Coordinates of C-alpha atoms and ligand atoms in Angstrom, one line a residue:
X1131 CA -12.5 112.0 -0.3
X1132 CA -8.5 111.2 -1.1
X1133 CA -7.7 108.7 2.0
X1134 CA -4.1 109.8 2.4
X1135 CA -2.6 112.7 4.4
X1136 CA -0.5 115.0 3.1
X1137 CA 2.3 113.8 4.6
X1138 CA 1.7 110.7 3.3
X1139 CA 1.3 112.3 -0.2
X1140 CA 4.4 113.9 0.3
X1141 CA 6.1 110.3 1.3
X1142 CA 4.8 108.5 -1.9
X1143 CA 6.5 111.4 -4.9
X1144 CA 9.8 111.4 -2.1
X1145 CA 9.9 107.2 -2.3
X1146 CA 8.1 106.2 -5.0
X1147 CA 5.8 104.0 -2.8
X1148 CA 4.0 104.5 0.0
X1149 CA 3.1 101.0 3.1
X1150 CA 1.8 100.0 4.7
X1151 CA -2.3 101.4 4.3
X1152 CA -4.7 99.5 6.7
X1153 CA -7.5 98.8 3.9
X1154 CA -9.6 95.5 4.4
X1155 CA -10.7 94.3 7.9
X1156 CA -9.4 90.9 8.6
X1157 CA -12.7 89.3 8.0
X1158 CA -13.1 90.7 4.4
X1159 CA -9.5 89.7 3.6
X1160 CA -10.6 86.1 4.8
X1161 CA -13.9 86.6 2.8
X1162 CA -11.6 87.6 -0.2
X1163 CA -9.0 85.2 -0.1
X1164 CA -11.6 82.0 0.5
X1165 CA -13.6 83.5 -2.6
X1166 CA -10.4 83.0 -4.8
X1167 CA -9.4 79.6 -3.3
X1168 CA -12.9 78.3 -4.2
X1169 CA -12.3 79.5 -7.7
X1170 CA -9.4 77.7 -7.5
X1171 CA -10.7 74.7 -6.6
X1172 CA -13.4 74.9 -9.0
X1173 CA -12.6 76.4 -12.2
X1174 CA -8.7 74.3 -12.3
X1175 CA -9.8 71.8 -14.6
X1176 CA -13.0 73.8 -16.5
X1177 CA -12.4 73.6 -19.8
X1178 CA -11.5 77.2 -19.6
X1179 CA -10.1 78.5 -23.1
X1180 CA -6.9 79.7 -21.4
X1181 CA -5.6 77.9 -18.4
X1182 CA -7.0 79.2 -15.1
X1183 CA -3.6 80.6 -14.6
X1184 CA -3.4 83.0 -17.1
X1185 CA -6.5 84.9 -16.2
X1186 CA -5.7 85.2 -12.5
X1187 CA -2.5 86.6 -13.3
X1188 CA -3.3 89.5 -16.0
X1189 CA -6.9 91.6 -16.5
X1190 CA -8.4 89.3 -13.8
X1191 CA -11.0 92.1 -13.7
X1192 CA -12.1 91.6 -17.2
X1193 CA -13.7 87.9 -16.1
X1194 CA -13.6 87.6 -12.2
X1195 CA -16.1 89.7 -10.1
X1196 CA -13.8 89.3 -7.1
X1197 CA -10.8 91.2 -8.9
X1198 CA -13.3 93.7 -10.1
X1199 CA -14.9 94.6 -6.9
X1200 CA -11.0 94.7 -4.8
X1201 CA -10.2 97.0 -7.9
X1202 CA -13.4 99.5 -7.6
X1203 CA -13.4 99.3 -3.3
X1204 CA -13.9 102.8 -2.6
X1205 CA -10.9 102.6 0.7
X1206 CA -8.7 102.1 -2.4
X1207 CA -9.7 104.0 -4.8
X1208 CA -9.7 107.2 -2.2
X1209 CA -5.7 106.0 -1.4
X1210 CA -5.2 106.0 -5.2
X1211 CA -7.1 109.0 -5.9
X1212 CA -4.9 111.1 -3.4
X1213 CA -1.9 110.7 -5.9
X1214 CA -3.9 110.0 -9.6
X1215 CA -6.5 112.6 -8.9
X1216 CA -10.3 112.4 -8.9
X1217 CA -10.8 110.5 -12.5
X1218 CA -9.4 107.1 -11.9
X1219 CA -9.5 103.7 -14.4
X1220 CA -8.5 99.9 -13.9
X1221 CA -6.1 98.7 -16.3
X1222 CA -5.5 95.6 -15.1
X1223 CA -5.8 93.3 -11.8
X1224 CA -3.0 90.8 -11.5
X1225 CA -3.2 87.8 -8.7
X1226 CA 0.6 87.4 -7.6
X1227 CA 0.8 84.2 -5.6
X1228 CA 3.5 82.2 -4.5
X1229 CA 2.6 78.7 -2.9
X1230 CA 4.6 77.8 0.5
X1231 CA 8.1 76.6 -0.4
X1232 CA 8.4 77.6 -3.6
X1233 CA 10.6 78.9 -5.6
X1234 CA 8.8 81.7 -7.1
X1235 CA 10.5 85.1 -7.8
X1236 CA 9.9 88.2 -9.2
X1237 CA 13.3 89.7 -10.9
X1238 CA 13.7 93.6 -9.9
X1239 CA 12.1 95.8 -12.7
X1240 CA 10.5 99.4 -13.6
X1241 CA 6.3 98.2 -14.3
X1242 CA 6.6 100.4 -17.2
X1243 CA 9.2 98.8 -18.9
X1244 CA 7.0 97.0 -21.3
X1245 CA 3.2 98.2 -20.9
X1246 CA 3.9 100.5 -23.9
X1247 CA 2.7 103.8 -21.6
X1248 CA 5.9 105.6 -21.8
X1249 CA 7.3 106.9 -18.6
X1250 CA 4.0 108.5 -17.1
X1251 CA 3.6 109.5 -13.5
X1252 CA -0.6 108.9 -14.7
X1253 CA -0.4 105.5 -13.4
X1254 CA 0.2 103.4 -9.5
X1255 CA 0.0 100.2 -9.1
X1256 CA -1.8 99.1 -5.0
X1257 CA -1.2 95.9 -4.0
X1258 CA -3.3 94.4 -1.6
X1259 CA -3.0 91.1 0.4
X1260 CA -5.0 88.5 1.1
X1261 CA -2.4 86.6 2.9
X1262 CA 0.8 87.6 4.7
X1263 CA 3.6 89.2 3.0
X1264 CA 6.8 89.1 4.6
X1265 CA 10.2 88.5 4.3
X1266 CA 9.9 85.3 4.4
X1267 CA 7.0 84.6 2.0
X1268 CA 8.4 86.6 -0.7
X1269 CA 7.0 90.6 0.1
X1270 CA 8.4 93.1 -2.4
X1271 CA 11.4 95.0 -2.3
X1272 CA 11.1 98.6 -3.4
X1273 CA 14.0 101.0 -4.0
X1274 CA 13.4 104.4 -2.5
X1275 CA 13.6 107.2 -5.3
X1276 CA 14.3 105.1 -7.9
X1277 CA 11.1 105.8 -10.0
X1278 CA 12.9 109.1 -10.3
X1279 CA 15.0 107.8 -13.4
X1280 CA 13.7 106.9 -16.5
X1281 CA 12.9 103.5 -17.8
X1282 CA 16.6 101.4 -17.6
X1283 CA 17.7 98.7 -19.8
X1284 CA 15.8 95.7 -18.6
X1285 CA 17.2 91.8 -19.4
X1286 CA 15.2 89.1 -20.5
X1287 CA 16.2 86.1 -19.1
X1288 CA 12.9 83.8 -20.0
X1289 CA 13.3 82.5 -16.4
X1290 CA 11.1 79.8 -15.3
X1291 CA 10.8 81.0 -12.2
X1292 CA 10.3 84.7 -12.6
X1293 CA 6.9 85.8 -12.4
X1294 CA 7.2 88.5 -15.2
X1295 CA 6.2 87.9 -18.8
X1296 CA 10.0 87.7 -20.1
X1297 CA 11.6 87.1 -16.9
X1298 CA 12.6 90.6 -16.8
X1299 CA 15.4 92.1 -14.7
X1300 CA 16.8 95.4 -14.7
X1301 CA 20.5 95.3 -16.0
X1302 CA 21.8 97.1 -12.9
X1303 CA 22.3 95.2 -9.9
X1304 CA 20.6 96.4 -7.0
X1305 CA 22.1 96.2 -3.5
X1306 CA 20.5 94.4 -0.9
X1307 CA 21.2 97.5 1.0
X1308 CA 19.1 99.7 -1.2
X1309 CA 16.1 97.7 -0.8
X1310 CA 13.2 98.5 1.5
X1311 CA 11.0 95.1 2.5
X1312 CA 7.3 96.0 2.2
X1313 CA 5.8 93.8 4.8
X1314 CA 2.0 93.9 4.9
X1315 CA -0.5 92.0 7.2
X1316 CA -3.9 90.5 5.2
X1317 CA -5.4 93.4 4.5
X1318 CA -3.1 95.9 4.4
X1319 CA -1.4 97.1 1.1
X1320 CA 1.2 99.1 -0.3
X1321 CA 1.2 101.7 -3.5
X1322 CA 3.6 101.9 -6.3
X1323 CA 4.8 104.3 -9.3
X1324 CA 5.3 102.8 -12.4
X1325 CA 9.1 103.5 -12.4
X1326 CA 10.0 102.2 -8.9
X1327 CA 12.8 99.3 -9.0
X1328 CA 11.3 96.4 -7.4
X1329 CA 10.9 92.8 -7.3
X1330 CA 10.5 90.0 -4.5
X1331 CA 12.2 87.0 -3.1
X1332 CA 11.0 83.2 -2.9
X1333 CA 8.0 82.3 -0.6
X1334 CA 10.0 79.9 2.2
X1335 CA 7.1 80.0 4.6
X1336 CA 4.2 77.4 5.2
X1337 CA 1.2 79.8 3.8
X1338 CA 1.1 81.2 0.5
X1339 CA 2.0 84.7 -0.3
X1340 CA -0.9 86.0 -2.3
X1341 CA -1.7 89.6 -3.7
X1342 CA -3.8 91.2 -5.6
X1343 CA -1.9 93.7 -7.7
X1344 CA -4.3 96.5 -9.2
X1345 CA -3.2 98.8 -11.8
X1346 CA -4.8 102.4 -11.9
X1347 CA -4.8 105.4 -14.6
X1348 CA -5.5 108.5 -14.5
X1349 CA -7.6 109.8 -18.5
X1350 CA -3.8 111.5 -19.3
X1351 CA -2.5 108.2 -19.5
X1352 CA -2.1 106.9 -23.2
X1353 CA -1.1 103.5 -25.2
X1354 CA 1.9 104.1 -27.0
X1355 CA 2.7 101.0 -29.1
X1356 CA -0.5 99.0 -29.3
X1357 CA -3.3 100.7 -31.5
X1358 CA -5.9 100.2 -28.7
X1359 CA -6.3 99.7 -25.1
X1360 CA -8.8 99.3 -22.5
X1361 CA -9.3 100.4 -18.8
X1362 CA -12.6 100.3 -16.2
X1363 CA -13.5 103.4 -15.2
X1364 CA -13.7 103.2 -11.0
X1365 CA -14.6 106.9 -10.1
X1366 CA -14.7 110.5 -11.9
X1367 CA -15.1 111.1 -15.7
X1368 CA -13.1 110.3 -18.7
X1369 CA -12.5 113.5 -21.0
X1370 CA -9.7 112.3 -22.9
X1371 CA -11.2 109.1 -24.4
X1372 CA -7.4 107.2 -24.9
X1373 CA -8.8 104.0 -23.6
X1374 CA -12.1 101.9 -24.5
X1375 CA -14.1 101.3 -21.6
X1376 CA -15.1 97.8 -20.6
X1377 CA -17.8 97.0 -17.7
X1378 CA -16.8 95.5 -14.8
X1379 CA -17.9 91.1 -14.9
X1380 CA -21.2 90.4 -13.5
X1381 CA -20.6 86.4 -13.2
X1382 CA -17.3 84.4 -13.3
X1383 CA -15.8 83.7 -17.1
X1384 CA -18.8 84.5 -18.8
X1385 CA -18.6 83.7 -22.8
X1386 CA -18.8 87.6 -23.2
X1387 CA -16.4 88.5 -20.7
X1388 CA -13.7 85.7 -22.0
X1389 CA -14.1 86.9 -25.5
X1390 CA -13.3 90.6 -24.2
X1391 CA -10.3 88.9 -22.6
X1392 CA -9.4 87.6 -25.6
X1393 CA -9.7 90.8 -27.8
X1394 CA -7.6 92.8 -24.8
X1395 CA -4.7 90.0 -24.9
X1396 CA -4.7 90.4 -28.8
X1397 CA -4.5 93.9 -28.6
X1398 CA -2.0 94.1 -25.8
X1399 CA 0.2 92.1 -26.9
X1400 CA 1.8 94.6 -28.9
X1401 CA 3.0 96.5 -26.1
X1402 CA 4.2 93.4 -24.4
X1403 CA 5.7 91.7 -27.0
X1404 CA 7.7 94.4 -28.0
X1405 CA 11.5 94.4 -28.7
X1406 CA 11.4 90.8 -27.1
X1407 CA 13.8 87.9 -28.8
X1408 CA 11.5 85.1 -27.9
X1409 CA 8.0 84.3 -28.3
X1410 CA 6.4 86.4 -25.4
X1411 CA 2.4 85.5 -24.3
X1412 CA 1.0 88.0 -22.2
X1413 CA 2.6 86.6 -18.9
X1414 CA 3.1 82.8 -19.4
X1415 CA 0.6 80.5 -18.1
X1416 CA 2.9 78.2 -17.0
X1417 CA 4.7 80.7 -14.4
X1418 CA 2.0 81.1 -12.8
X1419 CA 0.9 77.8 -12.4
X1420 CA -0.8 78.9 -8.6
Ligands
AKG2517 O1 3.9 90.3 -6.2 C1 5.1 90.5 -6.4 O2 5.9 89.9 -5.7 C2 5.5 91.4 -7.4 C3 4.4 92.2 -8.0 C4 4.9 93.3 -8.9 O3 5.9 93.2 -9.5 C5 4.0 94.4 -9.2 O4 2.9 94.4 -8.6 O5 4.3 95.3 -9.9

């Protein structure tokens, strides 16, 4: 059953984002979060092909149970399925985190800048937290009705500190009055359409701001520049057959789930890489060093 109300429906097409959704109660979002900090703790220095990093922050579903079983929890797959419809895949689970004091920042950009999947309304990205997300630990900043334009001229500025792949910004400047702060308790999360202008400030709190950011297609959806792509079906059928499916992990970095990470990344890449002047790895390790 879709989770949202019509009004609320109505709110995410008018915005282009719909917060804050009560989703995980506060002792699953402690369950959650302690899950990924032992991860942490133990799989930093396994001799992991790829630094632990890298697989937090892109297709974390493809080798973590935890970002497998947030992406296919039925309270957010009936949000999602209220604006996707009933057929719903995981493209990919991303980990945003920002330690305390840090200087971590995600530059304002359209998602669908660089994914390769055209301009599609097939496709939301929920972001759930595990930890608070406020002003002042970095929360996103949406722009209402801005994933009514198309995809704008993005800059790469290969930023250190900018979370994105490239260090992308959108070449427009965006005023601080046009931005709405999406503050979400643990627990809570917000939903996003592919084309909203968004971004979020440094974490200047004593916690860490951590999120799990889930992307979601509908079967319409297609790979544009990359000759194949992959998705995890959550819920419905899949008629149209434009991505391979791929099972969800059943233990953490298995050899056969790592290889499968490794085959995605080659084939994504394409997409990502695309029109870029520098070197571009599927979001750099070393940004996301947390
Ligand atoms: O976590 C953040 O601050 C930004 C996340 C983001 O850009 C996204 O989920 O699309």
């Amino acid at each position: 059953m879709p989770l949202l109300t019509d009004a609320q429906t109505t709110q995410y097409w008018k915005d282009g984002y719909l917060f804050p959704l009560d989703i995980l109660s506060p002792k699953e979002t402690a369950a959650a979060r302690a899950e990924l900090e032992e991860i942490e703790r133990e799989w930093l220095n396994a001799d992991l092909p790829l630094p632990l990093a890298t697989y937090k922050r892109v297709n974390a579903h493809v080798v973590m149970p935890l970002a497998a079983r947030l992406a296919q929890d039925p309270r957010v797959l009936d949000a999602v399925e209220s604006v996707l419809g009933p057929d719903l895949m995981v493209w990919s689970a991303e980990f945003f985190i920002k330690e305390p004091h840090s200087r971590h920042i995600v530059g304002m950009h359209q998602d669908l800048t660089y994914w390769g999947l055209g301009e599609t309304s097939d496709q939301v990205t929920a972001w759930v937290a595990l930890s608070p997300a406020t002003p002042q630990s970095g929360c996103m900043d949406f722009v209402a009705g801005s994933h009514k334009n198309p995809i704008l001229p993005h800059n790469d500025t290969f930023s250190d500190t900018n979370l994105l792949s490239r260090g992308q910004e959108i070449a427009v400047d965006v005023a601080e009055s046009d931005k709405t702060r999406i503050a979400l308790q643990p627990g809570q999360m917000s939903l996003h359409h592919g084309l909203t202008i968004h971004g979020s400030g440094p974490n200047t709190s004593d916690d860490r701001r951590i999120g799990c950011a889930i992307r979601y297609l509908n079967p319409n959806a297609r790979q544009e520049i990359a000759e194949r792509d992959y998705a995890l079906m959550a819920r419905g059928t899949d008629k149209t057959g434009n991505f391979t499916h791929i099972p969800a992990p059943a233990s953490l970095f298995s050899a056969e789930a790592i290889a499968l990470y490794q085959q995605i990344r080659t084939d994504q890449a394409k997409a990502i890489a695309q029109g870029a002047e520098k070197d571009v790895s599927l979001y750099q390790a070393q940004k996301a060093a947390s």
